[in-house]
Every structure is written in structure tokens, then in C-alpha cells.
Amino acid sequence: LWRPKTHTYRTSNDKPDMNFGIPHLDEGSVKQVLIMAATSQQRDMVVIEVKGNLTKEDRREWLMRFRLPHFKRVARVMVGEPEEDYKVYVRETILAEKQAKSDADFQAKKQERARKRLIDLRQKEVEKARIQAEKVKKKLEDVQQRKLLAAENGEEKKDEVLDLEAKEEGKEDEDEADGEAAKEEELENDDETPPKVTLSDAEQYEWFKKPGVLTDISQFVLSQTYQRFGLPDDSEGFEEIQYSWQDKEGCEEHLRRWNLDRKLATRIDDLRPLLPE
């Protein structure tokens, strides 16, 4: 299925615009059926939605869907500084994307050089053909004139005229061979390999990939809900809460500081002044 890419202020990886032009997909009916099927199967499920995992009401809503006894409801908290394996993965991903971009630029420049070189070769061939045509015309005139002179001076000059023609043809063959060799040498010199890129000092310390065109959560939704963000606790119904990157205290402190930073930088879209009574 193909869907046009849209970039509205509410669009994000959490809640992408559907716009398939198929009512059951666009209205979410198919999604609801898939969720119902997922909650009844005995298989591992991972819920990866930023806003849904950070707000208590959304977590409780998801937990209510997975109430069958074969499910073990586990919350895995990954907040703050990642573990080293994840940092390595991020650096490798950034390097691979940087190398792919460098290779694409290299190939584009290489093709442009090849295009210009081909144009130059064609122009040289046209010029060479013009010069060759002039030489042939002049040679024919000279040969015709020599034949007339030979006819006037006697038969002994014919061998000399034929010898001169053979020498000129041999010289032309040598010039053509030199031109072909030069052309092959230019083509062989184009067997370059793309340069290897490296990460900059700043990129070496990147913990996460930079977001693309779409962010995980839209700025509009973030400004509306970030004050309700919190970590899971035992009262929500999880059988196990795992802290993968930092301990519970470190995660709570990181989220607290992050929340304070957002209050200073986040735009409030629904601020309304109070009217005097």
C-alpha cells in the first residue's frame, strides 16, 4: 500500500497520519482488530509509543488489554545515559548513514566527471574527424597532382607515388592507435573507490540518533502532556519493572531535570488569559 507523506504539526512516529484512502485503515478499524487479536495470542508483545509509555493513564489502559494469565506484564525503563552496547549501536548507525551519504556524493561527482569526459572525447573525435577529412581531401588533391606529374614524367615515378601513399596511411594508423590508447587510459584512471569517512569528535559522544523529518512525539502533543510524564510503579499492575540503563533514583532525577528544562523551553499553545469578573 502507498500513502502520501504528510507533515502536519500533529504528525509523529507515535501517531502517523494514515491517509491511505481506505476507510477501514484511516479510521483505525483495522488497528483495533489487530490489537484484539494480539491480546489473545500467546506471544511476546512490545508496546513502543513514547507518549503512551510515559503517562500513567495510557500505561493502565494498555495493561487492561493484556489481562490473560499467560501474559507477564513487564515494564522496561530506559531513561538517561544508555548502556555501552546501545552507544556502540548508535555510533555504528551514524557512521553507516554518513558513509552512505558520502558514497552517494562520490558516485554523483564521478558520474558528472564521466559525463564531462565523454563530452570532451566526443568533441575531440568530431574535431579529429574534421581534421582527418581535411587531410584526406588534401591528400587526394596531392595524389592526383602527383599522378598527373608522374604521367607527364614517365612510368618510373609511379612506384614512388605509391610508396608515399603507403607511408601516409601507416602514419594515420599510428595516430588512430595512439588516440584509442589515450581514451582507454582515461577510462582506466576512473576506477576510484569512495573515501572512508570517520565520526567527528562530537559524533563520537552522541547517545541517540538525531530525529528525521518526523519526531517520535509531535511538539504539540509534547507541550500538552509532558507535565504528566512519569515512571511506572508497582501500583499500576506490572509483574516486573526493569531499569536497564540507570537505577530508579537516577531515572527519576533525569526525568525531573528534563521536565524543568521543558518548562523553560516549551511553547504553551493553549494558554488563555483569565477574564475579569
PDB file of C-alpha atoms in Angstrom:
ATOM      1  CA  LEU A   1       0.000   0.000   0.000  1.00  0.00           C
ATOM      2  CA  TRP A   2       1.167   3.522  -0.787  1.00  0.00           C
ATOM      3  CA  ARG A   3       0.422   6.514   1.372  1.00  0.00           C
ATOM      4  CA  PRO A   4       1.351  10.162   0.711  1.00  0.00           C
ATOM      5  CA  LYS A   5       3.786  11.621   3.214  1.00  0.00           C
ATOM      6  CA  THR A   6       2.277  14.427   5.260  1.00  0.00           C
ATOM      7  CA  HIS A   7       3.999  16.674   7.763  1.00  0.00           C
ATOM      8  CA  THR A   8       1.276  18.363   9.813  1.00  0.00           C
ATOM      9  CA  TYR A   9       2.015  19.774  13.224  1.00  0.00           C
ATOM     10  CA  ARG A  10       0.306  16.786  14.892  1.00  0.00           C
ATOM     11  CA  THR A  11       2.071  14.076  12.843  1.00  0.00           C
ATOM     12  CA  SER A  12       4.734  11.953  14.551  1.00  0.00           C
ATOM     13  CA  ASN A  13       6.096   8.430  14.702  1.00  0.00           C
ATOM     14  CA  ASP A  14       3.739   7.811  17.633  1.00  0.00           C
ATOM     15  CA  LYS A  15       0.667   8.924  15.697  1.00  0.00           C
ATOM     16  CA  PRO A  16       1.426   8.988  11.961  1.00  0.00           C
ATOM     17  CA  ASP A  17      -1.205  10.249   9.543  1.00  0.00           C
ATOM     18  CA  MET A  18      -2.725   7.280   7.745  1.00  0.00           C
ATOM     19  CA  ASN A  19      -4.215   8.844   4.592  1.00  0.00           C
ATOM     20  CA  PHE A  20      -4.320   5.566   2.678  1.00  0.00           C
ATOM     21  CA  GLY A  21      -7.661   6.450   1.153  1.00  0.00           C
ATOM     22  CA  ILE A  22      -9.094   3.210   2.598  1.00  0.00           C
ATOM     23  CA  PRO A  23     -11.783   3.963   5.226  1.00  0.00           C
ATOM     24  CA  HIS A  24     -11.097   0.963   7.491  1.00  0.00           C
ATOM     25  CA  LEU A  25      -7.390   1.822   7.659  1.00  0.00           C
ATOM     26  CA  ASP A  26      -7.824   5.571   8.003  1.00  0.00           C
ATOM     27  CA  GLU A  27     -10.492   5.265  10.713  1.00  0.00           C
ATOM     28  CA  GLY A  28      -8.448   2.790  12.781  1.00  0.00           C
ATOM     29  CA  SER A  29     -10.821  -0.180  12.450  1.00  0.00           C
ATOM     30  CA  VAL A  30      -8.057  -2.485  11.234  1.00  0.00           C
ATOM     31  CA  LYS A  31      -5.808  -1.340  14.085  1.00  0.00           C
ATOM     32  CA  GLN A  32      -8.461  -2.213  16.659  1.00  0.00           C
ATOM     33  CA  VAL A  33      -8.917  -5.679  15.177  1.00  0.00           C
ATOM     34  CA  LEU A  34      -5.156  -6.285  15.275  1.00  0.00           C
ATOM     35  CA  ILE A  35      -4.983  -5.159  18.916  1.00  0.00           C
ATOM     36  CA  MET A  36      -7.814  -7.504  19.851  1.00  0.00           C
ATOM     37  CA  ALA A  37      -6.039 -10.376  18.109  1.00  0.00           C
ATOM     38  CA  ALA A  38      -2.747  -9.520  19.813  1.00  0.00           C
ATOM     39  CA  THR A  39      -4.261  -9.549  23.290  1.00  0.00           C
ATOM     40  CA  SER A  40      -5.478 -13.125  22.835  1.00  0.00           C
ATOM     41  CA  GLN A  41      -2.331 -14.743  21.406  1.00  0.00           C
ATOM     42  CA  GLN A  42       0.430 -16.377  23.397  1.00  0.00           C
ATOM     43  CA  ARG A  43       3.377 -14.443  22.035  1.00  0.00           C
ATOM     44  CA  ASP A  44       5.714 -11.650  23.072  1.00  0.00           C
ATOM     45  CA  MET A  45       4.400  -8.118  22.529  1.00  0.00           C
ATOM     46  CA  VAL A  46       6.323  -4.861  22.727  1.00  0.00           C
ATOM     47  CA  VAL A  47       4.482  -1.549  23.057  1.00  0.00           C
ATOM     48  CA  ILE A  48       6.785   1.236  21.849  1.00  0.00           C
ATOM     49  CA  GLU A  49       4.912   4.519  21.991  1.00  0.00           C
ATOM     50  CA  VAL A  50       6.669   7.432  23.655  1.00  0.00           C
ATOM     51  CA  LYS A  51       3.697   9.343  24.988  1.00  0.00           C
ATOM     52  CA  GLY A  52       1.737   6.165  25.810  1.00  0.00           C
ATOM     53  CA  ASN A  53       4.610   4.706  27.833  1.00  0.00           C
ATOM     54  CA  LEU A  54       5.320   7.891  29.774  1.00  0.00           C
ATOM     55  CA  THR A  55       1.816   8.690  31.012  1.00  0.00           C
ATOM     56  CA  LYS A  56       0.200   6.605  33.755  1.00  0.00           C
ATOM     57  CA  GLU A  57      -3.303   6.604  32.275  1.00  0.00           C
ATOM     58  CA  ASP A  58      -2.065   5.231  28.934  1.00  0.00           C
ATOM     59  CA  ARG A  59       0.008   2.546  30.643  1.00  0.00           C
ATOM     60  CA  ARG A  60      -3.004   1.416  32.657  1.00  0.00           C
ATOM     61  CA  GLU A  61      -5.128   1.300  29.510  1.00  0.00           C
ATOM     62  CA  TRP A  62      -2.614  -0.996  27.798  1.00  0.00           C
ATOM     63  CA  LEU A  63      -2.259  -3.203  30.857  1.00  0.00           C
ATOM     64  CA  MET A  64      -6.019  -3.705  30.972  1.00  0.00           C
ATOM     65  CA  ARG A  65      -5.892  -5.126  27.455  1.00  0.00           C
ATOM     66  CA  PHE A  66      -3.310  -7.779  28.374  1.00  0.00           C
ATOM     67  CA  ARG A  67      -5.015  -9.394  31.370  1.00  0.00           C
ATOM     68  CA  LEU A  68      -4.929 -13.046  30.301  1.00  0.00           C
ATOM     69  CA  PRO A  69      -2.865 -15.267  32.640  1.00  0.00           C
ATOM     70  CA  HIS A  70      -0.303 -16.272  30.000  1.00  0.00           C
ATOM     71  CA  PHE A  71       0.999 -12.677  29.817  1.00  0.00           C
ATOM     72  CA  LYS A  72       3.740 -11.444  32.123  1.00  0.00           C
ATOM     73  CA  ARG A  73       3.473  -7.663  32.102  1.00  0.00           C
ATOM     74  CA  VAL A  74       6.978  -6.190  32.309  1.00  0.00           C
ATOM     75  CA  ALA A  75       7.968  -2.510  32.192  1.00  0.00           C
ATOM     76  CA  ARG A  76      11.479  -1.902  30.901  1.00  0.00           C
ATOM     77  CA  VAL A  77      12.654   1.604  31.769  1.00  0.00           C
ATOM     78  CA  MET A  78      15.376   3.093  29.550  1.00  0.00           C
ATOM     79  CA  VAL A  79      15.933   6.665  30.688  1.00  0.00           C
ATOM     80  CA  GLY A  80      19.076   8.790  30.871  1.00  0.00           C
ATOM     81  CA  GLU A  81      22.508   7.699  29.700  1.00  0.00           C
ATOM     82  CA  PRO A  82      22.302   4.483  27.643  1.00  0.00           C
ATOM     83  CA  GLU A  83      24.390   1.399  28.208  1.00  0.00           C
ATOM     84  CA  GLU A  84      27.595   0.991  26.204  1.00  0.00           C
ATOM     85  CA  ASP A  85      26.146  -1.552  23.757  1.00  0.00           C
ATOM     86  CA  TYR A  86      23.480   0.923  22.720  1.00  0.00           C
ATOM     87  CA  LYS A  87      26.048   3.712  22.326  1.00  0.00           C
ATOM     88  CA  VAL A  88      28.096   1.459  20.042  1.00  0.00           C
ATOM     89  CA  TYR A  89      24.967   0.676  18.021  1.00  0.00           C
ATOM     90  CA  VAL A  90      24.176   4.405  17.656  1.00  0.00           C
ATOM     91  CA  ARG A  91      27.736   5.226  16.563  1.00  0.00           C
ATOM     92  CA  GLU A  92      27.725   2.394  14.025  1.00  0.00           C
ATOM     93  CA  THR A  93      24.373   3.558  12.664  1.00  0.00           C
ATOM     94  CA  ILE A  94      25.523   7.175  12.374  1.00  0.00           C
ATOM     95  CA  LEU A  95      28.743   6.054  10.663  1.00  0.00           C
ATOM     96  CA  ALA A  96      26.841   3.835   8.214  1.00  0.00           C
ATOM     97  CA  GLU A  97      24.484   6.674   7.290  1.00  0.00           C
ATOM     98  CA  LYS A  98      27.395   9.089   6.940  1.00  0.00           C
ATOM     99  CA  GLN A  99      29.280   6.603   4.745  1.00  0.00           C
ATOM    100  CA  ALA A 100      26.190   6.031   2.575  1.00  0.00           C
ATOM    101  CA  LYS A 101      25.790   9.794   2.068  1.00  0.00           C
ATOM    102  CA  SER A 102      29.494  10.135   1.246  1.00  0.00           C
ATOM    103  CA  ASP A 103      29.295   7.244  -1.237  1.00  0.00           C
ATOM    104  CA  ALA A 104      26.259   8.799  -2.916  1.00  0.00           C
ATOM    105  CA  ASP A 105      28.032  12.160  -3.240  1.00  0.00           C
ATOM    106  CA  PHE A 106      31.142  10.412  -4.553  1.00  0.00           C
ATOM    107  CA  GLN A 107      29.190   8.476  -7.178  1.00  0.00           C
ATOM    108  CA  ALA A 108      27.333  11.613  -8.261  1.00  0.00           C
ATOM    109  CA  LYS A 109      30.614  13.516  -8.722  1.00  0.00           C
ATOM    110  CA  LYS A 110      32.145  10.512 -10.505  1.00  0.00           C
ATOM    111  CA  GLN A 111      29.227  10.309 -12.928  1.00  0.00           C
ATOM    112  CA  GLU A 112      29.458  14.050 -13.548  1.00  0.00           C
ATOM    113  CA  ARG A 113      33.176  13.723 -14.328  1.00  0.00           C
ATOM    114  CA  ALA A 114      32.455  10.800 -16.641  1.00  0.00           C
ATOM    115  CA  ARG A 115      29.740  12.816 -18.402  1.00  0.00           C
ATOM    116  CA  LYS A 116      32.054  15.779 -18.927  1.00  0.00           C
ATOM    117  CA  ARG A 117      34.867  13.493 -20.065  1.00  0.00           C
ATOM    118  CA  LEU A 118      32.550  11.800 -22.556  1.00  0.00           C
ATOM    119  CA  ILE A 119      31.519  15.192 -23.932  1.00  0.00           C
ATOM    120  CA  ASP A 120      35.202  16.169 -24.259  1.00  0.00           C
ATOM    121  CA  LEU A 121      36.010  12.890 -26.017  1.00  0.00           C
ATOM    122  CA  ARG A 122      33.141  13.354 -28.438  1.00  0.00           C
ATOM    123  CA  GLN A 123      34.242  16.910 -29.170  1.00  0.00           C
ATOM    124  CA  LYS A 124      37.796  15.657 -29.758  1.00  0.00           C
ATOM    125  CA  GLU A 125      36.505  12.918 -32.058  1.00  0.00           C
ATOM    126  CA  VAL A 126      34.462  15.457 -34.027  1.00  0.00           C
ATOM    127  CA  GLU A 127      37.484  17.729 -34.317  1.00  0.00           C
ATOM    128  CA  LYS A 128      39.682  14.790 -35.240  1.00  0.00           C
ATOM    129  CA  ALA A 129      37.206  13.693 -37.910  1.00  0.00           C
ATOM    130  CA  ARG A 130      37.136  17.223 -39.333  1.00  0.00           C
ATOM    131  CA  ILE A 131      40.938  17.403 -39.451  1.00  0.00           C
ATOM    132  CA  GLN A 132      41.082  13.907 -40.912  1.00  0.00           C
ATOM    133  CA  ALA A 133      38.592  14.874 -43.614  1.00  0.00           C
ATOM    134  CA  GLU A 134      40.715  17.902 -44.496  1.00  0.00           C
ATOM    135  CA  LYS A 135      43.820  15.717 -44.611  1.00  0.00           C
ATOM    136  CA  VAL A 136      42.106  13.188 -46.847  1.00  0.00           C
ATOM    137  CA  LYS A 137      40.893  15.935 -49.144  1.00  0.00           C
ATOM    138  CA  LYS A 138      44.347  17.465 -49.309  1.00  0.00           C
ATOM    139  CA  LYS A 139      45.973  14.058 -49.761  1.00  0.00           C
ATOM    140  CA  LEU A 140      43.650  13.211 -52.624  1.00  0.00           C
ATOM    141  CA  GLU A 141      44.491  16.503 -54.252  1.00  0.00           C
ATOM    142  CA  ASP A 142      48.228  15.877 -53.749  1.00  0.00           C
ATOM    143  CA  VAL A 143      47.994  12.294 -55.006  1.00  0.00           C
ATOM    144  CA  GLN A 144      46.043  13.416 -58.034  1.00  0.00           C
ATOM    145  CA  GLN A 145      48.628  16.074 -58.735  1.00  0.00           C
ATOM    146  CA  ARG A 146      51.496  13.560 -58.333  1.00  0.00           C
ATOM    147  CA  LYS A 147      49.787  11.142 -60.695  1.00  0.00           C
ATOM    148  CA  LEU A 148      49.478  13.867 -63.276  1.00  0.00           C
ATOM    149  CA  LEU A 149      53.142  14.730 -62.844  1.00  0.00           C
ATOM    150  CA  ALA A 150      54.094  11.042 -62.987  1.00  0.00           C
ATOM    151  CA  ALA A 151      52.142  10.622 -66.180  1.00  0.00           C
ATOM    152  CA  GLU A 152      53.982  13.524 -67.662  1.00  0.00           C
ATOM    153  CA  ASN A 153      57.460  12.419 -66.448  1.00  0.00           C
ATOM    154  CA  GLY A 154      57.154   8.722 -67.200  1.00  0.00           C
ATOM    155  CA  GLU A 155      56.246   5.394 -65.617  1.00  0.00           C
ATOM    156  CA  GLU A 156      59.262   5.270 -63.268  1.00  0.00           C
ATOM    157  CA  LYS A 157      57.569   7.798 -60.918  1.00  0.00           C
ATOM    158  CA  LYS A 158      54.520   5.587 -60.236  1.00  0.00           C
ATOM    159  CA  ASP A 159      56.323   3.407 -57.717  1.00  0.00           C
ATOM    160  CA  GLU A 160      57.439   6.491 -55.808  1.00  0.00           C
ATOM    161  CA  VAL A 161      53.858   7.834 -55.669  1.00  0.00           C
ATOM    162  CA  LEU A 162      52.510   4.519 -54.355  1.00  0.00           C
ATOM    163  CA  ASP A 163      55.250   4.418 -51.713  1.00  0.00           C
ATOM    164  CA  LEU A 164      54.297   7.883 -50.483  1.00  0.00           C
ATOM    165  CA  GLU A 165      50.627   6.816 -50.186  1.00  0.00           C
ATOM    166  CA  ALA A 166      51.571   3.747 -48.110  1.00  0.00           C
ATOM    167  CA  LYS A 167      53.695   5.860 -45.733  1.00  0.00           C
ATOM    168  CA  GLU A 168      50.868   8.362 -45.168  1.00  0.00           C
ATOM    169  CA  GLU A 169      48.358   5.565 -44.452  1.00  0.00           C
ATOM    170  CA  GLY A 170      50.756   3.991 -41.940  1.00  0.00           C
ATOM    171  CA  LYS A 171      51.156   7.304 -40.157  1.00  0.00           C
ATOM    172  CA  GLU A 172      47.357   7.718 -39.899  1.00  0.00           C
ATOM    173  CA  ASP A 173      47.016   4.210 -38.425  1.00  0.00           C
ATOM    174  CA  GLU A 174      49.598   5.086 -35.774  1.00  0.00           C
ATOM    175  CA  ASP A 175      47.705   8.291 -34.863  1.00  0.00           C
ATOM    176  CA  GLU A 176      44.429   6.364 -34.506  1.00  0.00           C
ATOM    177  CA  ALA A 177      46.106   3.727 -32.297  1.00  0.00           C
ATOM    178  CA  ASP A 178      47.582   6.475 -30.073  1.00  0.00           C
ATOM    179  CA  GLY A 179      44.105   8.087 -29.735  1.00  0.00           C
ATOM    180  CA  GLU A 180      42.467   4.790 -28.752  1.00  0.00           C
ATOM    181  CA  ALA A 181      45.207   4.098 -26.182  1.00  0.00           C
ATOM    182  CA  ALA A 182      44.757   7.554 -24.652  1.00  0.00           C
ATOM    183  CA  LYS A 183      40.972   7.001 -24.432  1.00  0.00           C
ATOM    184  CA  GLU A 184      41.407   3.614 -22.697  1.00  0.00           C
ATOM    185  CA  GLU A 185      43.905   5.144 -20.264  1.00  0.00           C
ATOM    186  CA  GLU A 186      41.419   7.874 -19.297  1.00  0.00           C
ATOM    187  CA  LEU A 187      38.726   5.276 -18.647  1.00  0.00           C
ATOM    188  CA  GLU A 188      41.070   3.096 -16.567  1.00  0.00           C
ATOM    189  CA  ASN A 189      42.038   6.059 -14.374  1.00  0.00           C
ATOM    190  CA  ASP A 190      38.380   6.354 -13.302  1.00  0.00           C
ATOM    191  CA  ASP A 191      38.497   3.189 -11.146  1.00  0.00           C
ATOM    192  CA  GLU A 192      38.490   5.133  -7.873  1.00  0.00           C
ATOM    193  CA  THR A 193      36.998   3.869  -4.640  1.00  0.00           C
ATOM    194  CA  PRO A 194      34.840   6.030  -2.353  1.00  0.00           C
ATOM    195  CA  PRO A 195      36.717   7.571   0.589  1.00  0.00           C
ATOM    196  CA  LYS A 196      36.191   6.135   4.046  1.00  0.00           C
ATOM    197  CA  VAL A 197      34.513   8.541   6.462  1.00  0.00           C
ATOM    198  CA  THR A 198      35.020   8.783  10.201  1.00  0.00           C
ATOM    199  CA  LEU A 199      32.946  10.195  13.036  1.00  0.00           C
ATOM    200  CA  SER A 200      33.737  13.655  14.313  1.00  0.00           C
ATOM    201  CA  ASP A 201      34.602  14.266  17.960  1.00  0.00           C
ATOM    202  CA  ALA A 202      31.038  15.446  18.620  1.00  0.00           C
ATOM    203  CA  GLU A 203      29.535  12.413  16.869  1.00  0.00           C
ATOM    204  CA  GLN A 204      31.675  10.067  18.971  1.00  0.00           C
ATOM    205  CA  TYR A 205      29.733  11.221  22.034  1.00  0.00           C
ATOM    206  CA  GLU A 206      26.235  11.040  20.525  1.00  0.00           C
ATOM    207  CA  TRP A 207      23.915   8.890  22.630  1.00  0.00           C
ATOM    208  CA  PHE A 208      20.964   8.934  20.248  1.00  0.00           C
ATOM    209  CA  LYS A 209      20.328   9.387  16.574  1.00  0.00           C
ATOM    210  CA  LYS A 210      19.093  12.801  15.544  1.00  0.00           C
ATOM    211  CA  PRO A 211      15.390  12.756  14.624  1.00  0.00           C
ATOM    212  CA  GLY A 212      14.484  12.801  10.977  1.00  0.00           C
ATOM    213  CA  VAL A 213      11.627  14.647   9.348  1.00  0.00           C
ATOM    214  CA  LEU A 214       9.193  13.099  11.827  1.00  0.00           C
ATOM    215  CA  THR A 215       9.896  13.114  15.553  1.00  0.00           C
ATOM    216  CA  ASP A 216       8.761  10.355  17.908  1.00  0.00           C
ATOM    217  CA  ILE A 217       6.255  12.707  19.511  1.00  0.00           C
ATOM    218  CA  SER A 218       4.919  15.905  17.978  1.00  0.00           C
ATOM    219  CA  GLN A 219       5.745  19.231  19.570  1.00  0.00           C
ATOM    220  CA  PHE A 220       2.029  19.924  20.014  1.00  0.00           C
ATOM    221  CA  VAL A 221       1.397  16.689  21.935  1.00  0.00           C
ATOM    222  CA  LEU A 222       4.607  17.152  23.937  1.00  0.00           C
ATOM    223  CA  SER A 223       3.595  20.624  25.122  1.00  0.00           C
ATOM    224  CA  GLN A 224       0.192  19.249  26.172  1.00  0.00           C
ATOM    225  CA  THR A 225       1.366  16.162  28.069  1.00  0.00           C
ATOM    226  CA  TYR A 226       4.990  16.473  29.244  1.00  0.00           C
ATOM    227  CA  GLN A 227       3.962  17.594  32.726  1.00  0.00           C
ATOM    228  CA  ARG A 228       2.149  14.268  33.176  1.00  0.00           C
ATOM    229  CA  PHE A 229       5.174  12.172  32.222  1.00  0.00           C
ATOM    230  CA  GLY A 230       6.271   9.735  34.913  1.00  0.00           C
ATOM    231  CA  LEU A 231       7.911   6.378  35.513  1.00  0.00           C
ATOM    232  CA  PRO A 232       5.913   3.185  36.188  1.00  0.00           C
ATOM    233  CA  ASP A 233       5.400   1.952  39.725  1.00  0.00           C
ATOM    234  CA  ASP A 234       4.138  -1.233  41.379  1.00  0.00           C
ATOM    235  CA  SER A 235       0.609   0.125  41.853  1.00  0.00           C
ATOM    236  CA  GLU A 236      -0.057   0.049  38.095  1.00  0.00           C
ATOM    237  CA  GLY A 237      -0.125  -3.740  37.821  1.00  0.00           C
ATOM    238  CA  PHE A 238       3.278  -4.662  36.399  1.00  0.00           C
ATOM    239  CA  GLU A 239       4.687  -8.016  37.487  1.00  0.00           C
ATOM    240  CA  GLU A 240       8.226  -6.668  36.996  1.00  0.00           C
ATOM    241  CA  ILE A 241       9.857  -3.276  36.434  1.00  0.00           C
ATOM    242  CA  GLN A 242      13.348  -3.398  34.925  1.00  0.00           C
ATOM    243  CA  TYR A 243      15.731  -0.418  34.909  1.00  0.00           C
ATOM    244  CA  SER A 244      18.095  -1.140  32.030  1.00  0.00           C
ATOM    245  CA  TRP A 245      20.298   1.956  31.867  1.00  0.00           C
ATOM    246  CA  GLN A 246      20.232   3.593  35.295  1.00  0.00           C
ATOM    247  CA  ASP A 247      18.771   2.729  38.665  1.00  0.00           C
ATOM    248  CA  LYS A 248      15.362   4.020  39.756  1.00  0.00           C
ATOM    249  CA  GLU A 249      16.737   7.085  41.556  1.00  0.00           C
ATOM    250  CA  GLY A 250      18.896   8.052  38.578  1.00  0.00           C
ATOM    251  CA  CYS A 251      15.953   7.725  36.158  1.00  0.00           C
ATOM    252  CA  GLU A 252      13.670   9.800  38.382  1.00  0.00           C
ATOM    253  CA  GLU A 253      16.303  12.532  38.744  1.00  0.00           C
ATOM    254  CA  HIS A 254      16.907  12.583  34.976  1.00  0.00           C
ATOM    255  CA  LEU A 255      13.170  12.889  34.262  1.00  0.00           C
ATOM    256  CA  ARG A 256      12.827  15.655  36.874  1.00  0.00           C
ATOM    257  CA  ARG A 257      15.644  17.691  35.318  1.00  0.00           C
ATOM    258  CA  TRP A 258      14.291  17.048  31.822  1.00  0.00           C
ATOM    259  CA  ASN A 259      10.876  18.294  32.953  1.00  0.00           C
ATOM    260  CA  LEU A 260      12.358  21.516  34.320  1.00  0.00           C
ATOM    261  CA  ASP A 261      14.215  22.122  31.052  1.00  0.00           C
ATOM    262  CA  ARG A 262      10.984  21.622  29.087  1.00  0.00           C
ATOM    263  CA  LYS A 263       9.171  24.177  31.241  1.00  0.00           C
ATOM    264  CA  LEU A 264      11.770  26.763  30.258  1.00  0.00           C
ATOM    265  CA  ALA A 265      11.781  25.939  26.546  1.00  0.00           C
ATOM    266  CA  THR A 266       8.369  24.516  25.612  1.00  0.00           C
ATOM    267  CA  ARG A 267       5.822  26.751  23.993  1.00  0.00           C
ATOM    268  CA  ILE A 268       2.367  26.712  25.618  1.00  0.00           C
ATOM    269  CA  ASP A 269      -0.243  26.637  22.850  1.00  0.00           C
ATOM    270  CA  ASP A 270      -3.438  26.601  24.910  1.00  0.00           C
ATOM    271  CA  LEU A 271      -2.654  29.442  27.306  1.00  0.00           C
ATOM    272  CA  ARG A 272      -5.747  31.572  27.872  1.00  0.00           C
ATOM    273  CA  PRO A 273      -5.920  34.770  29.921  1.00  0.00           C
ATOM    274  CA  LEU A 274      -8.423  34.926  32.756  1.00  0.00           C
ATOM    275  CA  LEU A 275     -11.244  37.357  32.178  1.00  0.00           C
ATOM    276  CA  PRO A 276     -12.037  39.789  34.992  1.00  0.00           C
ATOM    277  CA  GLU A 277     -15.225  39.016  36.852  1.00  0.00           C
TER     278      GLU A 277
END
